[in-house]
Amino acid sequence: MELVRATEAAAIRAVPFIGRGNKNAADKAAVDAMRKFLATVEFQGEVVIGEGEKDEAPMLFNGEIVGNGTGPLCDVAVDPIDGTSLTAAGRQNALSVIAVADRGSMYNPKDVFYMEKIVAGPAGRGVIDLSRPIGDNIRDLAKALDKDVEDMTIAVLDRPRHEQLIADIRASGAGTELLLDGDVAGGINAALQTGRLDMCVGIGGTPEGVITACAIKGLGGVMQTRLYPRNEQERQAALDAGHDLDRILTQDDLVTTDNTFFVCTGVTDGGLVKGVNRERDHITTDSVVLRARSGTFRRVTAVHRADKWLRDDE
């Protein structure tokens, strides 16, 4: 639960930049707040998925040590704002995210930045298969869910690279929900199966894939991925690093332990969590906490005194 304070802080600090068109300023504010609160958490964390190698930028960088220096050794994946462009534009589904797992258990995404993904809820176990055509996956999952294909909704990032995938989904009879950004929320919403999404597919970031895997393990869902080099240089670099580019990786390959935590707080409103809501004398945040080992899903609504945050700004 201490991790929630870090995502809450990052989300609150990003609020002044919502719709202001400056995604870097929003990201910096969130990073600074998250770093400050992570320093109070009782664990010895190493950031394995962060903002790249250390440089002059005020980022939570790969290899950075976080926590108060006591407690368990952990891998940490952070995205102070998953959806900086969404935040800058004032659009929905921006999140502040942290995932934590046992030290050495998270897949290192440094060699290939993108991967193909398919994500579904528990009904998709033993049903979906990334190596098969999307139409077959949709029809089989619809049968497992006892739904008509026409009632299925598939989340896809709205990118030119997905034009054929979107056409194939629609040709199967299913509908699409096109995501402007942030396939972490798309994957989780599909795995929850409490809303209109049934599946999330497409090519997205490898770091986001590992973060999503922590959440999927907590939800009992299924995730399959395959590394996707964008060019020959990336392909050769991946092969030189020993990666099998044909191998399908599951959530258990991306995070090899069940001792995982996933925490997110809404920056702007979305299908998973509500955004930060500020009224005259208080600020309300909406968060989700998932733990794989216990299989718990907690929704945390917190009310913060606005004057405390205002004093911190001065």
Tab-separated table of C-alpha atoms in Angstrom:
chain	number	residue	atom	x	y	z
A	1	MET	CA	0.000	0.000	0.000
A	2	GLU	CA	2.974	2.316	0.501
A	3	LEU	CA	3.547	2.184	-3.241
A	4	VAL	CA	0.175	3.866	-3.756
A	5	ARG	CA	1.497	7.013	-2.120
A	6	ALA	CA	4.098	7.272	-4.866
A	7	THR	CA	1.634	6.936	-7.753
A	8	GLU	CA	-0.833	9.262	-6.016
A	9	ALA	CA	1.872	11.885	-5.625
A	10	ALA	CA	2.968	11.579	-9.249
A	11	ALA	CA	-0.617	11.878	-10.485
A	12	ILE	CA	-1.384	14.898	-8.304
A	13	ARG	CA	1.783	16.701	-9.380
A	14	ALA	CA	0.899	16.141	-13.049
A	15	VAL	CA	-2.510	17.809	-12.737
A	16	PRO	CA	-1.380	21.419	-13.378
A	17	PHE	CA	-0.036	20.276	-16.755
A	18	ILE	CA	-3.172	18.520	-18.009
A	19	GLY	CA	-4.165	20.052	-21.323
A	20	ARG	CA	-1.246	22.504	-21.282
A	21	GLY	CA	0.574	20.963	-24.219
A	22	ASN	CA	3.876	20.376	-22.397
A	23	LYS	CA	4.335	16.649	-21.866
A	24	ASN	CA	7.939	16.994	-20.679
A	25	ALA	CA	6.942	19.360	-17.864
A	26	ALA	CA	4.183	16.968	-16.807
A	27	ASP	CA	6.607	14.047	-16.841
A	28	LYS	CA	9.220	15.916	-14.790
A	29	ALA	CA	6.692	16.858	-12.125
A	30	ALA	CA	5.491	13.252	-11.871
A	31	VAL	CA	9.033	11.838	-11.804
A	32	ASP	CA	10.155	14.171	-9.022
A	33	ALA	CA	7.127	13.310	-6.891
A	34	MET	CA	7.434	9.570	-7.456
A	35	ARG	CA	11.135	9.541	-6.604
A	36	LYS	CA	10.494	11.421	-3.352
A	37	PHE	CA	7.834	8.999	-2.129
A	38	LEU	CA	9.620	5.832	-3.297
A	39	ALA	CA	12.495	6.833	-1.018
A	40	THR	CA	10.213	6.197	1.973
A	41	VAL	CA	9.131	2.665	0.973
A	42	GLU	CA	10.622	-0.208	2.976
A	43	PHE	CA	12.354	-2.126	0.222
A	44	GLN	CA	15.652	-2.217	-1.658
A	45	GLY	CA	14.493	-1.574	-5.190
A	46	GLU	CA	16.414	-1.351	-8.425
A	47	VAL	CA	14.724	0.303	-11.393
A	48	VAL	CA	14.954	-2.169	-14.282
A	49	ILE	CA	12.332	-0.426	-16.404
A	50	GLY	CA	12.539	3.323	-16.165
A	51	GLU	CA	13.434	6.283	-18.322
A	52	GLY	CA	16.641	5.000	-19.926
A	53	GLU	CA	20.209	5.260	-18.730
A	54	LYS	CA	21.235	8.005	-16.325
A	55	ASP	CA	21.894	11.378	-17.924
A	56	GLU	CA	21.210	15.001	-17.079
A	57	ALA	CA	17.440	14.558	-17.342
A	58	PRO	CA	15.492	14.333	-14.055
A	59	MET	CA	14.242	10.820	-14.751
A	60	LEU	CA	13.892	7.612	-12.772
A	61	PHE	CA	16.634	5.884	-14.738
A	62	ASN	CA	17.466	2.239	-15.356
A	63	GLY	CA	19.717	1.025	-12.562
A	64	GLU	CA	18.624	3.664	-10.055
A	65	ILE	CA	18.305	2.395	-6.473
A	66	VAL	CA	15.052	3.343	-4.746
A	67	GLY	CA	13.515	2.647	-1.353
A	68	ASN	CA	14.749	3.319	2.161
A	69	GLY	CA	17.495	0.673	2.036
A	70	THR	CA	15.772	-1.906	4.232
A	71	GLY	CA	13.446	-4.777	3.421
A	72	PRO	CA	13.334	-7.131	0.419
A	73	LEU	CA	15.417	-6.883	-2.750
A	74	CYS	CA	13.110	-5.992	-5.637
A	75	ASP	CA	12.966	-5.226	-9.331
A	76	VAL	CA	10.997	-2.051	-9.984
A	77	ALA	CA	9.290	-0.888	-13.172
A	78	VAL	CA	8.038	2.682	-13.234
A	79	ASP	CA	6.138	4.892	-15.597
A	80	PRO	CA	5.391	8.113	-13.706
A	81	ILE	CA	2.946	8.978	-16.486
A	82	ASP	CA	1.855	6.276	-18.908
A	83	GLY	CA	0.397	8.649	-21.470
A	84	THR	CA	2.361	11.912	-21.300
A	85	SER	CA	0.863	12.946	-24.645
A	86	LEU	CA	-2.605	12.176	-23.306
A	87	THR	CA	-1.900	14.341	-20.272
A	88	ALA	CA	-0.544	17.227	-22.344
A	89	ALA	CA	-3.593	17.089	-24.612
A	90	GLY	CA	-6.099	16.684	-21.760
A	91	ARG	CA	-7.248	13.295	-23.032
A	92	GLN	CA	-8.417	10.251	-21.095
A	93	ASN	CA	-6.544	7.182	-19.815
A	94	ALA	CA	-3.302	8.726	-18.520
A	95	LEU	CA	-1.967	6.759	-15.527
A	96	SER	CA	0.874	6.796	-13.037
A	97	VAL	CA	2.209	3.246	-12.732
A	98	ILE	CA	4.594	1.183	-10.585
A	99	ALA	CA	5.211	-2.578	-10.741
A	100	VAL	CA	7.399	-4.441	-8.252
A	101	ALA	CA	8.643	-8.032	-8.189
A	102	ASP	CA	11.399	-10.141	-6.638
A	103	ARG	CA	14.937	-9.104	-7.629
A	104	GLY	CA	16.020	-10.649	-10.929
A	105	SER	CA	12.532	-11.740	-11.987
A	106	MET	CA	11.614	-9.050	-14.543
A	107	TYR	CA	12.438	-9.459	-18.207
A	108	ASN	CA	14.977	-6.863	-19.337
A	109	PRO	CA	13.606	-5.029	-22.403
A	110	LYS	CA	16.800	-3.169	-23.311
A	111	ASP	CA	17.552	-4.997	-26.585
A	112	VAL	CA	14.187	-4.677	-28.364
A	113	PHE	CA	11.868	-1.821	-27.527
A	114	TYR	CA	8.699	-3.178	-29.194
A	115	MET	CA	6.766	-6.421	-29.025
A	116	GLU	CA	3.593	-7.963	-30.441
A	117	LYS	CA	1.002	-8.523	-27.734
A	118	ILE	CA	-2.294	-10.257	-27.151
A	119	VAL	CA	-4.016	-9.963	-23.757
A	120	ALA	CA	-7.255	-11.394	-22.398
A	121	GLY	CA	-8.850	-12.374	-19.108
A	122	PRO	CA	-8.997	-15.807	-17.438
A	123	ALA	CA	-11.333	-17.128	-20.135
A	124	GLY	CA	-8.498	-16.730	-22.624
A	125	ARG	CA	-6.213	-19.267	-20.943
A	126	GLY	CA	-5.564	-22.124	-23.358
A	127	VAL	CA	-7.691	-20.316	-25.955
A	128	ILE	CA	-5.818	-17.364	-27.435
A	129	ASP	CA	-2.624	-17.924	-29.395
A	130	LEU	CA	-0.474	-15.112	-30.785
A	131	SER	CA	0.733	-17.326	-33.636
A	132	ARG	CA	-2.794	-17.721	-35.022
A	133	PRO	CA	-4.792	-15.217	-37.138
A	134	ILE	CA	-6.613	-12.568	-35.114
A	135	GLY	CA	-9.995	-13.656	-36.497
A	136	ASP	CA	-9.500	-17.175	-35.118
A	137	ASN	CA	-8.527	-15.782	-31.719
A	138	ILE	CA	-11.599	-13.562	-31.611
A	139	ARG	CA	-13.961	-16.384	-32.551
A	140	ASP	CA	-12.445	-18.821	-30.035
A	141	LEU	CA	-12.465	-16.272	-27.218
A	142	ALA	CA	-16.054	-15.323	-28.029
A	143	LYS	CA	-17.004	-18.985	-27.689
A	144	ALA	CA	-15.165	-19.233	-24.354
A	145	LEU	CA	-16.981	-16.111	-23.134
A	146	ASP	CA	-20.322	-17.358	-24.477
A	147	LYS	CA	-20.659	-14.208	-26.568
A	148	ASP	CA	-21.462	-13.493	-30.181
A	149	VAL	CA	-18.487	-12.290	-32.207
A	150	GLU	CA	-20.487	-9.162	-33.051
A	151	ASP	CA	-20.531	-8.320	-29.326
A	152	MET	CA	-16.738	-8.542	-28.966
A	153	THR	CA	-14.657	-5.361	-28.601
A	154	ILE	CA	-10.920	-5.420	-29.209
A	155	ALA	CA	-8.539	-2.686	-28.020
A	156	VAL	CA	-5.757	-1.623	-30.412
A	157	LEU	CA	-3.339	1.291	-30.377
A	158	ASP	CA	-4.335	3.719	-33.119
A	159	ARG	CA	-1.146	3.575	-35.182
A	160	PRO	CA	-0.459	3.289	-38.949
A	161	ARG	CA	1.279	-0.038	-38.310
A	162	HIS	CA	-2.054	-1.485	-37.192
A	163	GLU	CA	-4.119	-0.638	-40.286
A	164	GLN	CA	-4.267	-4.257	-41.479
A	165	LEU	CA	-4.830	-5.614	-37.957
A	166	ILE	CA	-7.773	-3.244	-37.451
A	167	ALA	CA	-9.213	-4.242	-40.827
A	168	ASP	CA	-8.884	-7.942	-39.928
A	169	ILE	CA	-10.599	-7.428	-36.562
A	170	ARG	CA	-13.516	-5.676	-38.201
A	171	ALA	CA	-13.672	-8.282	-40.975
A	172	SER	CA	-14.186	-10.947	-38.293
A	173	GLY	CA	-17.329	-9.116	-37.179
A	174	ALA	CA	-15.901	-7.709	-33.946
A	175	GLY	CA	-15.610	-4.031	-33.069
A	176	THR	CA	-12.532	-2.047	-32.131
A	177	GLU	CA	-11.664	0.477	-29.456
A	178	LEU	CA	-8.752	2.500	-30.790
A	179	LEU	CA	-6.363	3.697	-28.092
A	180	LEU	CA	-4.566	6.990	-28.619
A	181	ASP	CA	-1.861	5.893	-26.177
A	182	GLY	CA	-1.326	3.722	-23.137
A	183	ASP	CA	-1.807	0.022	-23.890
A	184	VAL	CA	-1.167	-0.810	-20.216
A	185	ALA	CA	-4.694	0.315	-19.341
A	186	GLY	CA	-6.035	-1.386	-22.470
A	187	GLY	CA	-4.549	-4.730	-21.491
A	188	ILE	CA	-5.760	-4.516	-17.904
A	189	ASN	CA	-9.282	-3.513	-18.915
A	190	ALA	CA	-9.408	-6.454	-21.315
A	191	ALA	CA	-8.240	-8.848	-18.592
A	192	LEU	CA	-10.751	-7.515	-16.066
A	193	GLN	CA	-13.658	-8.350	-18.387
A	194	THR	CA	-15.965	-6.101	-16.388
A	195	GLY	CA	-16.355	-3.521	-19.141
A	196	ARG	CA	-16.749	-3.603	-22.884
A	197	LEU	CA	-13.215	-4.763	-23.755
A	198	ASP	CA	-12.577	-8.449	-24.376
A	199	MET	CA	-9.036	-8.435	-25.763
A	200	CYS	CA	-6.110	-6.090	-26.351
A	201	VAL	CA	-3.792	-6.719	-29.308
A	202	GLY	CA	-1.099	-5.062	-31.356
A	203	ILE	CA	2.502	-3.898	-31.331
A	204	GLY	CA	3.494	-1.790	-28.342
A	205	GLY	CA	6.405	-1.029	-26.053
A	206	THR	CA	8.319	-3.884	-24.443
A	207	PRO	CA	8.669	-1.997	-21.121
A	208	GLU	CA	4.896	-1.497	-21.017
A	209	GLY	CA	4.523	-5.202	-21.782
A	210	VAL	CA	6.493	-6.195	-18.692
A	211	ILE	CA	4.523	-3.761	-16.531
A	212	THR	CA	1.248	-5.129	-17.918
A	213	ALA	CA	2.395	-8.697	-17.203
A	214	CYS	CA	2.623	-7.885	-13.474
A	215	ALA	CA	-1.009	-6.803	-13.535
A	216	ILE	CA	-2.181	-9.746	-15.658
A	217	LYS	CA	-0.636	-12.204	-13.185
A	218	GLY	CA	-2.664	-10.557	-10.442
A	219	LEU	CA	-5.863	-10.840	-12.462
A	220	GLY	CA	-5.351	-14.457	-13.502
A	221	GLY	CA	-5.491	-13.448	-17.144
A	222	VAL	CA	-3.329	-14.455	-20.084
A	223	MET	CA	-0.763	-12.532	-22.090
A	224	GLN	CA	1.337	-13.648	-25.030
A	225	THR	CA	4.050	-11.543	-26.646
A	226	ARG	CA	6.779	-11.787	-29.264
A	227	LEU	CA	9.685	-9.395	-29.740
A	228	TYR	CA	9.271	-7.066	-32.713
A	229	PRO	CA	12.465	-5.434	-33.998
A	230	ARG	CA	11.591	-2.329	-35.998
A	231	ASN	CA	14.470	-2.623	-38.448
A	232	GLU	CA	17.401	-4.825	-39.444
A	233	GLN	CA	19.736	-3.098	-36.995
A	234	GLU	CA	17.440	-3.885	-34.058
A	235	ARG	CA	16.932	-7.398	-35.355
A	236	GLN	CA	20.653	-8.076	-35.508
A	237	ALA	CA	21.217	-6.524	-32.086
A	238	ALA	CA	18.529	-8.796	-30.627
A	239	LEU	CA	20.047	-11.884	-32.244
A	240	ASP	CA	23.524	-10.893	-31.030
A	241	ALA	CA	22.066	-10.598	-27.501
A	242	GLY	CA	20.789	-14.171	-27.756
A	243	HIS	CA	17.062	-13.526	-28.218
A	244	ASP	CA	14.865	-16.005	-30.076
A	245	LEU	CA	12.675	-13.714	-32.167
A	246	ASP	CA	10.211	-16.520	-32.930
A	247	ARG	CA	9.626	-17.418	-29.296
A	248	ILE	CA	6.268	-16.532	-27.766
A	249	LEU	CA	6.673	-15.121	-24.279
A	250	THR	CA	3.893	-15.395	-21.705
A	251	GLN	CA	3.292	-13.296	-18.624
A	252	ASP	CA	5.319	-15.877	-16.691
A	253	ASP	CA	8.297	-15.349	-18.974
A	254	LEU	CA	8.109	-11.568	-18.633
A	255	VAL	CA	7.901	-11.816	-14.825
A	256	THR	CA	9.112	-15.148	-13.464
A	257	THR	CA	7.744	-14.792	-9.916
A	258	ASP	CA	4.233	-14.677	-8.503
A	259	ASN	CA	5.365	-12.231	-5.836
A	260	THR	CA	4.378	-9.200	-7.896
A	261	PHE	CA	2.627	-5.933	-7.169
A	262	PHE	CA	1.044	-3.571	-9.672
A	263	VAL	CA	-0.133	-0.117	-8.627
A	264	CYS	CA	-1.648	2.649	-10.721
A	265	THR	CA	-3.364	5.977	-10.057
A	266	GLY	CA	-5.412	7.859	-12.609
A	267	VAL	CA	-4.063	11.164	-13.881
A	268	THR	CA	-6.985	11.757	-16.227
A	269	ASP	CA	-10.296	9.886	-16.301
A	270	GLY	CA	-10.308	6.488	-17.978
A	271	GLY	CA	-11.918	3.093	-18.105
A	272	LEU	CA	-9.680	1.646	-15.380
A	273	VAL	CA	-9.476	4.500	-12.867
A	274	LYS	CA	-10.788	8.024	-12.513
A	275	GLY	CA	-8.459	10.971	-12.857
A	276	VAL	CA	-7.372	13.304	-10.085
A	277	ASN	CA	-10.265	15.498	-8.987
A	278	ARG	CA	-9.447	18.727	-7.212
A	279	GLU	CA	-12.059	20.711	-5.362
A	280	ARG	CA	-11.686	23.740	-3.118
A	281	ASP	CA	-10.076	22.191	-0.063
A	282	HIS	CA	-9.349	18.590	-1.057
A	283	ILE	CA	-7.980	16.384	-3.822
A	284	THR	CA	-9.408	12.942	-4.610
A	285	THR	CA	-7.389	10.171	-6.257
A	286	ASP	CA	-8.494	6.794	-7.612
A	287	SER	CA	-6.010	3.899	-7.622
A	288	VAL	CA	-5.822	0.158	-8.224
A	289	VAL	CA	-3.529	-2.275	-6.397
A	290	LEU	CA	-3.009	-5.828	-7.683
A	291	ARG	CA	-1.027	-8.575	-5.961
A	292	ALA	CA	-0.435	-11.802	-7.863
A	293	ARG	CA	0.436	-14.078	-4.947
A	294	SER	CA	-2.801	-13.387	-3.075
A	295	GLY	CA	-4.898	-12.715	-6.179
A	296	THR	CA	-6.269	-9.513	-4.676
A	297	PHE	CA	-7.612	-6.506	-6.538
A	298	ARG	CA	-7.973	-3.407	-4.398
A	299	ARG	CA	-9.459	-0.098	-5.442
A	300	VAL	CA	-8.191	2.766	-3.315
A	301	THR	CA	-9.985	6.091	-3.206
A	302	ALA	CA	-8.041	8.661	-1.207
A	303	VAL	CA	-8.927	12.188	-0.155
A	304	HIS	CA	-5.958	14.527	0.347
A	305	ARG	CA	-5.972	17.931	2.008
A	306	ALA	CA	-5.211	20.411	-0.749
A	307	ASP	CA	-3.367	22.797	1.558
A	308	LYS	CA	-0.691	20.160	2.223
A	309	TRP	CA	0.096	19.926	-1.467
A	310	LEU	CA	-0.046	23.666	-1.967
A	311	ARG	CA	2.543	24.191	0.776
A	312	ASP	CA	4.833	21.677	-0.904
A	313	ASP	CA	4.663	23.774	-4.077
A	314	GLU	CA	5.758	26.976	-2.353
